[in-house]
């Protein structure tokens, strides 16, 4: 069975699964070094960015 990487990389579902997996891996690797991420704060910041983008799009 051969994986068609061109189609997979262009798929939104692939990226929606890969990005959280990479963030989880980075968090697990960083934890032994004493670095902890506050994802609640990250969610608030991302919400602000998304709201700003929607405001610009609604103006256009």
Coordinates of C-alpha atoms in Angstrom, one line a residue:
X1 CA 0.0 0.0 0.0
X2 CA 1.4 3.3 -1.1
X3 CA 0.6 6.7 0.6
X4 CA -0.1 9.6 -1.7
X5 CA 1.7 12.3 0.2
X6 CA 0.8 15.1 -2.2
X7 CA -2.9 14.5 -1.6
X8 CA -2.4 14.0 2.1
X9 CA -0.4 17.3 2.6
X10 CA -3.1 19.3 0.8
X11 CA -5.8 17.8 3.1
X12 CA -7.2 20.0 5.8
X13 CA -8.0 17.0 8.0
X14 CA -4.4 15.9 7.9
X15 CA -3.2 19.3 9.2
X16 CA -6.0 19.4 11.9
X17 CA -4.7 16.1 13.2
X18 CA -1.0 16.7 12.8
X19 CA -0.7 20.1 14.4
X20 CA -2.2 19.1 17.8
X21 CA -0.1 15.9 17.7
X22 CA 3.1 17.9 17.2
X23 CA 2.1 20.3 20.0
X24 CA 1.5 17.4 22.3
X25 CA 4.9 15.9 21.4
X26 CA 6.6 19.2 22.0
X27 CA 4.9 19.6 25.4
X28 CA 6.0 16.1 26.4
X29 CA 9.6 16.7 25.4
X30 CA 9.7 20.1 27.1
X31 CA 8.3 18.9 30.4
X32 CA 11.5 17.2 31.7
X33 CA 13.4 20.4 31.1
X34 CA 11.0 22.4 33.3
X35 CA 9.1 24.2 30.6
X36 CA 5.3 24.1 30.9
X37 CA 2.9 25.6 28.4
X38 CA -0.3 27.3 29.6
X39 CA -2.8 26.3 26.9
X40 CA -5.7 28.2 28.5
X41 CA -3.8 31.4 27.8
X42 CA -2.9 30.3 24.3
X43 CA -6.6 29.6 23.6
X44 CA -7.5 33.1 24.7
X45 CA -4.9 34.7 22.5
X46 CA -5.9 32.6 19.5
X47 CA -9.5 33.5 20.0
X48 CA -8.5 37.2 19.9
X49 CA -6.6 36.7 16.7
X50 CA -9.4 34.8 15.0
X51 CA -11.9 37.5 16.1
X52 CA -9.7 40.2 14.6
X53 CA -9.5 38.3 11.3
X54 CA -13.3 37.9 11.2
X55 CA -13.7 41.7 11.9
X56 CA -11.4 42.5 9.0
X57 CA -13.2 40.1 6.7
X58 CA -16.6 41.5 7.7
X59 CA -15.4 45.0 6.9
X60 CA -14.2 43.9 3.5

